[in-house]
Coordinates of C-alpha atoms and ligand atoms in Angstrom, one line a residue:
X269 CA 25.9 -6.1 -1.2
X270 CA 24.1 -6.6 2.1
X271 CA 21.1 -3.7 3.0
X272 CA 18.0 -4.0 4.6
X273 CA 14.1 -3.3 3.7
X274 CA 12.0 -2.0 6.3
X275 CA 8.4 -2.7 5.7
X276 CA 5.6 -0.9 7.4
X277 CA 2.5 -2.6 9.1
X278 CA 1.0 -4.8 6.7
X279 CA 3.6 -7.2 6.5
X280 CA 1.7 -10.2 4.2
X281 CA 1.1 -7.6 1.8
X282 CA 4.4 -6.0 2.0
X283 CA 6.1 -9.3 1.3
X284 CA 3.4 -10.2 -1.6
X285 CA 4.5 -6.5 -3.1
X286 CA 8.2 -7.3 -2.8
X287 CA 7.8 -11.0 -3.8
X288 CA 6.5 -9.8 -7.4
X289 CA 9.6 -7.6 -8.0
X290 CA 12.3 -9.6 -6.7
X291 CA 13.1 -13.2 -5.1
X292 CA 14.1 -13.2 -1.4
X293 CA 14.2 -15.7 1.3
X294 CA 11.4 -15.5 4.0
X295 CA 14.3 -16.6 6.4
X296 CA 16.3 -13.2 6.3
X297 CA 13.3 -11.4 8.1
X298 CA 13.2 -10.5 11.2
X299 CA 10.1 -8.5 13.1
X300 CA 9.7 -5.9 9.8
X301 CA 13.3 -5.8 8.5
X302 CA 14.5 -8.1 5.8
X303 CA 18.4 -8.6 5.3
X304 CA 19.0 -8.7 1.3
X305 CA 22.2 -9.5 -0.3
X306 CA 21.5 -8.2 -3.9
X307 CA 22.8 -5.2 -5.6
X308 CA 18.8 -5.3 -7.5
X309 CA 17.8 -4.0 -4.4
X310 CA 19.1 -0.8 -4.8
X311 CA 17.1 -0.3 -8.3
X312 CA 13.4 -1.4 -6.9
X313 CA 10.8 1.2 -7.6
X314 CA 10.5 2.1 -4.4
X315 CA 8.3 5.1 -4.6
X316 CA 5.5 2.8 -6.0
X317 CA 5.6 0.5 -3.3
X318 CA 3.3 1.2 -0.8
X319 CA 4.7 -1.6 2.1
X320 CA 8.3 -0.5 2.0
X321 CA 8.8 2.0 4.8
X322 CA 12.6 2.6 3.9
X323 CA 15.5 0.7 2.5
X324 CA 19.0 0.8 3.9
X325 CA 22.3 0.4 3.0
X326 CA 25.2 -0.4 6.1
X327 CA 27.6 1.7 7.1
X328 CA 29.2 0.5 10.0
X329 CA 29.1 -2.9 11.9
X330 CA 30.6 -0.9 15.0
X331 CA 30.5 2.0 17.4
X332 CA 33.8 3.2 16.7
X333 CA 33.1 2.6 12.8
X334 CA 30.0 4.9 13.0
X335 CA 31.5 7.2 14.8
X336 CA 34.5 7.5 11.9
X337 CA 31.2 7.4 9.3
X338 CA 29.5 10.2 11.4
X339 CA 32.8 12.7 11.5
X340 CA 32.5 13.1 7.8
X341 CA 29.4 15.4 8.2
X342 CA 31.1 17.2 11.1
X343 CA 33.4 18.3 8.8
X344 CA 30.9 19.4 6.0
X345 CA 30.7 22.9 5.1
X346 CA 26.7 22.8 5.4
X347 CA 25.4 21.8 8.8
X348 CA 23.7 18.5 7.8
X349 CA 20.9 17.0 9.6
X350 CA 21.0 13.4 10.8
X351 CA 18.1 12.2 12.3
X352 CA 18.9 8.7 14.1
X353 CA 16.6 5.9 15.2
X354 CA 16.9 2.3 16.6
X355 CA 14.7 -0.4 17.6
X356 CA 16.9 -1.2 20.8
X357 CA 18.5 1.9 21.7
X358 CA 16.7 4.5 23.5
X359 CA 17.1 8.5 22.5
X360 CA 19.1 9.4 25.7
X361 CA 21.3 6.7 24.4
X362 CA 21.7 8.0 21.0
X363 CA 22.2 11.1 22.3
X364 CA 25.2 10.3 24.4
X365 CA 26.9 8.5 21.1
X366 CA 26.7 11.7 19.6
X367 CA 28.4 14.2 21.5
X368 CA 31.0 16.4 20.4
X369 CA 29.8 16.3 17.0
X370 CA 29.1 20.6 16.8
X371 CA 28.5 21.0 12.7
X372 CA 25.8 18.2 13.2
X373 CA 22.5 18.8 14.0
X374 CA 20.6 15.9 15.3
X375 CA 17.4 14.4 15.8
X376 CA 17.0 11.8 17.7
X377 CA 14.0 8.1 17.4
X378 CA 12.5 9.9 14.7
X379 CA 10.2 6.8 14.9
X380 CA 10.3 5.3 11.7
X381 CA 6.6 5.1 11.6
X382 CA 6.5 8.8 11.5
X383 CA 9.1 10.7 9.0
X384 CA 6.6 13.7 9.3
X385 CA 9.0 16.3 10.6
X386 CA 9.3 18.1 7.1
X387 CA 12.0 20.2 8.0
X388 CA 14.5 17.0 8.1
X389 CA 12.8 15.7 4.4
X390 CA 15.0 17.6 2.0
X391 CA 18.2 16.4 0.1
X392 CA 20.5 17.7 3.2
X393 CA 18.9 15.3 5.9
X394 CA 20.5 11.7 6.6
X395 CA 18.5 9.0 8.3
X396 CA 20.3 6.6 10.2
X397 CA 19.0 3.4 11.7
X398 CA 20.8 1.3 14.6
X399 CA 19.0 -2.2 14.0
X400 CA 19.8 -5.2 16.1
X401 CA 19.0 -8.0 13.8
X402 CA 19.3 -11.3 15.1
X403 CA 21.4 -10.1 17.9
X404 CA 24.3 -8.5 15.5
X405 CA 24.1 -4.8 15.3
X406 CA 24.2 -2.6 12.2
X407 CA 24.4 0.9 11.4
X408 CA 22.4 2.2 8.5
X409 CA 21.7 4.8 6.2
X410 CA 18.7 5.1 4.1
X411 CA 18.7 5.4 0.4
X412 CA 15.3 5.3 0.5
X413 CA 12.5 6.6 2.7
X414 CA 8.8 6.7 2.2
X415 CA 7.8 10.5 1.7
X416 CA 5.1 11.4 3.9
X417 CA 4.3 14.5 2.2
X418 CA 4.3 13.3 -1.4
X419 CA 1.6 11.1 -0.6
X420 CA -0.4 13.4 1.5
X421 CA -0.5 15.2 -1.9
X422 CA -2.4 12.7 -3.7
X423 CA -4.9 12.0 -0.6
X424 CA -5.2 15.1 0.7
X425 CA -4.3 17.4 -2.4
X426 CA -7.0 16.2 -5.1
X427 CA -9.7 18.2 -6.7
X428 CA -12.5 15.8 -5.9
X429 CA -12.9 13.9 -2.0
X430 CA -15.5 12.3 -0.5
X431 CA -14.9 11.5 3.1
X432 CA -18.0 9.0 3.1
X433 CA -16.2 6.7 0.9
X434 CA -14.3 6.2 3.1
X435 CA -11.0 7.0 1.1
X436 CA -8.5 4.3 0.2
X437 CA -5.3 4.9 1.3
X438 CA -2.5 5.4 -1.3
X439 CA -0.2 2.7 0.1
X440 CA -2.9 0.0 -0.2
X441 CA -3.4 1.0 -3.8
X442 CA 0.2 0.4 -4.5
X443 CA 0.5 -2.7 -2.6
X444 CA -3.0 -4.1 -4.5
X445 CA -1.5 -3.2 -7.6
X446 CA 2.0 -4.5 -7.3
X447 CA 0.2 -7.9 -6.5
X448 CA -1.6 -7.9 -9.6
X449 CA 1.0 -9.5 -12.5
X450 CA 0.1 -7.2 -15.3
X451 CA -1.1 -4.1 -15.1
X452 CA -0.7 -2.3 -18.2
X453 CA -4.2 -2.0 -18.5
X454 CA -6.7 -1.7 -15.6
X455 CA -10.2 -1.4 -14.5
X456 CA -11.9 -0.2 -11.2
X457 CA -15.3 -1.1 -11.5
X458 CA -16.1 1.0 -7.8
X459 CA -13.9 4.0 -8.8
X460 CA -15.1 6.3 -6.4
X461 CA -12.9 9.5 -6.5
X462 CA -10.3 7.4 -8.6
X463 CA -7.8 7.0 -5.6
X464 CA -6.3 3.7 -7.1
X465 CA -6.1 4.7 -10.9
X466 CA -4.4 7.8 -9.5
X467 CA -1.9 5.5 -8.2
X468 CA -2.0 3.3 -11.7
X469 CA -1.1 6.5 -13.7
X470 CA 1.5 7.5 -11.0
X471 CA 3.5 4.2 -11.5
X472 CA 3.4 4.0 -15.3
X473 CA 0.1 2.4 -16.2
X474 CA -0.9 3.7 -19.8
X475 CA -4.3 2.4 -20.1
X476 CA -7.0 3.4 -17.2
X477 CA -10.4 2.3 -17.1
X478 CA -12.7 3.1 -14.2
X479 CA -16.8 2.9 -13.5
X480 CA -19.3 3.8 -10.6
X481 CA -23.1 4.3 -10.2
X482 CA -23.1 7.8 -9.3
X483 CA -22.5 10.3 -12.0
X484 CA -20.4 12.7 -9.6
X485 CA -17.8 9.7 -8.9
X486 CA -17.7 9.6 -12.9
X487 CA -16.9 13.6 -13.0
X488 CA -14.8 13.3 -10.1
X489 CA -12.7 10.7 -11.1
X490 CA -11.8 12.8 -14.5
X491 CA -11.1 15.7 -12.3
X492 CA -8.4 13.6 -10.2
X493 CA -7.0 12.2 -12.9
X494 CA -6.8 15.3 -15.1
X495 CA -4.8 16.5 -11.8
X496 CA -2.6 13.8 -12.0
X497 CA -1.4 14.5 -15.7
X498 CA -0.8 18.4 -14.8
X499 CA 0.8 17.9 -11.5
X500 CA 3.4 14.8 -11.9
X501 CA 3.4 15.3 -16.2
X502 CA 1.9 11.6 -16.7
X503 CA 1.2 10.4 -20.6
X504 CA -2.0 8.1 -20.1
X505 CA -5.1 7.2 -21.7
X506 CA -8.4 7.1 -19.6
X507 CA -12.1 6.4 -20.0
X508 CA -14.4 6.6 -16.9
X509 CA -18.6 5.6 -17.4
X510 CA -21.3 5.0 -15.7
X511 CA -21.8 1.3 -14.9
X512 CA -24.2 0.1 -12.4
X513 CA -22.5 -3.8 -11.3
X514 CA -25.5 -5.2 -10.3
X515 CA -27.3 -4.9 -13.9
X516 CA -25.9 -5.7 -17.2
X517 CA -22.7 -4.6 -18.7
X518 CA -23.6 -2.4 -21.5
X519 CA -19.7 -2.9 -22.3
X520 CA -16.4 -4.0 -20.4
X521 CA -13.2 -2.5 -21.7
X522 CA -10.2 -4.2 -22.5
X523 CA -8.2 -4.6 -19.8
X524 CA -5.3 -6.8 -17.7
X525 CA -6.3 -6.3 -14.3
X526 CA -9.4 -5.5 -12.5
X527 CA -8.3 -3.8 -9.2
X528 CA -10.4 -2.1 -7.0
X529 CA -11.4 -1.7 -3.0
X530 CA -15.3 -2.3 -3.9
X531 CA -18.5 -1.3 -2.0
X532 CA -17.4 -2.0 1.9
X533 CA -21.3 -0.8 2.8
X534 CA -22.2 2.2 4.6
X535 CA -19.8 4.0 6.4
X536 CA -19.9 3.5 10.1
X537 CA -19.4 5.2 13.3
X538 CA -19.1 2.3 15.6
X539 CA -22.4 2.4 16.9
X540 CA -24.5 -0.1 15.0
X541 CA -26.0 -2.4 16.4
X542 CA -25.0 -6.4 15.6
X543 CA -28.1 -6.6 13.6
X544 CA -27.6 -3.3 11.6
X545 CA -24.0 -4.7 10.4
X546 CA -25.3 -8.3 9.9
X547 CA -27.3 -7.3 7.3
X548 CA -24.6 -5.0 5.8
X549 CA -22.5 -8.3 5.6
X550 CA -25.5 -10.1 3.6
X551 CA -26.5 -6.5 1.2
X552 CA -22.4 -6.5 0.4
X553 CA -22.3 -10.4 -0.5
X554 CA -25.7 -10.2 -2.7
X555 CA -24.0 -6.9 -4.3
X556 CA -20.7 -8.9 -5.2
X557 CA -22.6 -12.1 -6.4
X558 CA -24.7 -10.0 -9.0
X559 CA -21.4 -8.0 -9.9
X560 CA -19.4 -11.6 -10.2
X561 CA -21.9 -13.1 -12.3
X562 CA -22.4 -10.0 -14.5
X563 CA -18.8 -9.3 -15.2
X564 CA -18.4 -12.6 -16.3
X565 CA -21.1 -12.7 -18.8
X566 CA -19.7 -9.4 -20.4
X567 CA -15.9 -10.3 -20.3
X568 CA -14.1 -10.5 -23.3
X569 CA -10.9 -12.8 -22.0
X570 CA -9.5 -13.9 -18.9
X571 CA -8.1 -11.5 -16.4
X572 CA -6.8 -11.4 -12.8
X573 CA -8.6 -9.6 -10.1
X574 CA -7.5 -8.0 -6.9
X575 CA -10.2 -6.6 -4.4
X576 CA -11.3 -5.9 -1.0
X577 CA -14.0 -7.8 0.9
X578 CA -15.0 -5.8 3.9
X579 CA -15.0 -7.9 7.3
X580 CA -17.1 -6.6 10.4
X581 CA -14.9 -7.0 13.6
X582 CA -17.4 -6.5 16.2
X583 CA -19.4 -9.6 14.9
X584 CA -18.7 -12.6 14.2
X585 CA -18.4 -14.1 10.8
X586 CA -21.9 -14.9 9.4
X587 CA -21.2 -18.1 7.1
X588 CA -23.8 -17.0 5.0
X589 CA -22.5 -14.2 4.1
X590 CA -18.6 -14.6 4.2
X591 CA -16.0 -14.5 1.5
X592 CA -15.2 -18.2 2.0
X593 CA -19.4 -19.0 0.6
X594 CA -19.0 -16.3 -2.2
X595 CA -15.4 -18.2 -4.0
X596 CA -18.0 -21.3 -3.8
X597 CA -20.9 -19.6 -5.3
X598 CA -18.8 -17.7 -8.0
X599 CA -16.3 -20.6 -8.9
X600 CA -19.1 -21.8 -11.3
X601 CA -18.8 -18.3 -13.1
X602 CA -15.3 -18.9 -14.1
X603 CA -13.7 -17.5 -11.0
X604 CA -10.8 -19.2 -9.0
X605 CA -8.7 -17.9 -5.6
X606 CA -5.0 -17.5 -6.4
X607 CA -2.7 -17.2 -3.4
X608 CA -1.6 -13.4 -3.2
X609 CA 2.0 -14.6 -3.1
X610 CA 2.6 -17.8 -4.0
X611 CA 6.0 -18.0 -3.1
X612 CA 5.4 -17.4 0.2
X613 CA 2.0 -19.4 0.4
X614 CA -0.1 -16.1 1.6
X615 CA -3.6 -16.7 0.4
X616 CA -5.1 -13.4 2.1
X617 CA -4.1 -11.0 3.8
X618 CA -6.6 -9.0 6.4
X619 CA -5.7 -5.1 5.9
X620 CA -6.8 -3.2 9.5
X621 CA -6.3 0.2 11.3
X622 CA -6.9 0.8 15.0
X623 CA -9.4 3.2 14.3
X624 CA -11.4 1.8 11.9
X625 CA -14.9 -0.6 12.2
X626 CA -14.6 -2.2 8.9
X627 CA -11.3 -4.6 8.0
X628 CA -10.6 -5.3 4.3
X629 CA -9.8 -8.6 3.0
X630 CA -7.7 -8.5 0.4
X631 CA -8.0 -11.4 -2.5
X632 CA -6.8 -12.4 -5.6
X633 CA -9.0 -14.4 -8.0
X634 CA -8.0 -15.6 -11.5
X635 CA -10.8 -15.6 -14.2
X636 CA -11.1 -17.9 -17.0
X637 CA -14.1 -17.5 -19.1
X638 CA -16.2 -20.4 -19.2
Ligands
SAM285 C1 -15.5 2.5 -0.7 S1 -15.9 3.2 -2.4 C2 -14.8 3.2 -3.6 C3 -13.5 4.5 -3.0 C4 -12.6 4.3 -4.0 N1 -11.6 3.1 -3.8 C5 -11.8 5.6 -3.5 O1 -10.7 5.7 -3.3 O2 -12.4 6.9 -3.7 C6 -16.8 2.1 -3.0 C7 -17.7 2.6 -4.3 O3 -18.3 1.4 -5.0 C8 -19.8 2.4 -5.4 N2 -21.0 1.6 -5.6 C9 -21.6 0.9 -5.0 N3 -22.5 0.1 -5.2 C10 -22.2 0.4 -6.5 C11 -23.0 -0.8 -7.8 N4 -24.1 -1.2 -7.1 N5 -22.2 -0.1 -9.2 C12 -21.3 0.4 -9.2 N6 -20.9 1.4 -8.4 C13 -21.4 1.2 -6.7 C14 -20.1 3.5 -4.7 O4 -20.4 4.9 -5.6 C15 -18.1 3.9 -4.1 O5 -17.6 5.0 -5.0

């Protein structure tokens, strides 16, 4: 059963995520498309996979086959909406190919990054992608497409929001969760507004724990989790409590994986002088060092951890406060770097967006009690 996965922009993270669900060969990758040949790809939990933009089945391998595929929709009683995009055909070429189908409403070159036209996001819509993949052309129909509207509900409609916290994108939360191997019970010790815990419960985690050193974030996270319970009819247990990670931990919940965005420094506007950014790097470094030590002292058993470390692209890495220096220091507490994907030999991945002044280095650690 041939088909294609269309990844988003964070390729390394997306590969690590998918590799945790199913085996595939990296040789079948071309740009952001993966060719698969296994019917199990049709049953993956795509809605909770942040790295997959769309998944397609092949409907035709030549233009004439494709036109006869389209003619089925032309004969249907209800007017179909067909969205057409391609990685090599221009909109006017697409338009020319589809003249003569009077009972289909076409929209051309909708750009895979932006499936926003809500009008086109209902069950009647058909998403078609004409793909040139290693010099062969495939005509594809999506059986999964990332639903921007659904993401927006939990990102913008949650009752407690705080733009100053930087807002962890739901897709990144999903990828971080999927990089961990066991997410039955997870803990976020920098929970903020609870974005990560919200994604965890949506993907089926039954026990979530969160802490923060600000009372308003504890109450806010509780509110947001309650919102998820009601909005999506979910069933889970949660416990959100106060904990300053630079202080001795009062108690640590029983969790399988610690997954957290962590502290990324003060919110930035982009005009900060270098010495301010350097000071931020050192503050974050010291905070993480305290956090890892305090956690190791209080942890009841071994666990795995997926977190972000801030990278300030405007300034050169300061080796004293670098992530690798941190790794060296925390190894004596029992932490060891694990690749985010062993299969594809991806150690860590950088999550970056053009308009951001701080990037996130995504890493995974194993903790063994010493
Ligand atoms: C980047 S935010 C995390 C945001 C969260 N992922 C979200 O989407 O809302 C970092 C969080 O770390 C918390 N924090 C900073 N220093 C802390 C400390 N010493 N102990 C515990 N939490 C701390 C902040 O209050 C903030 O909520």
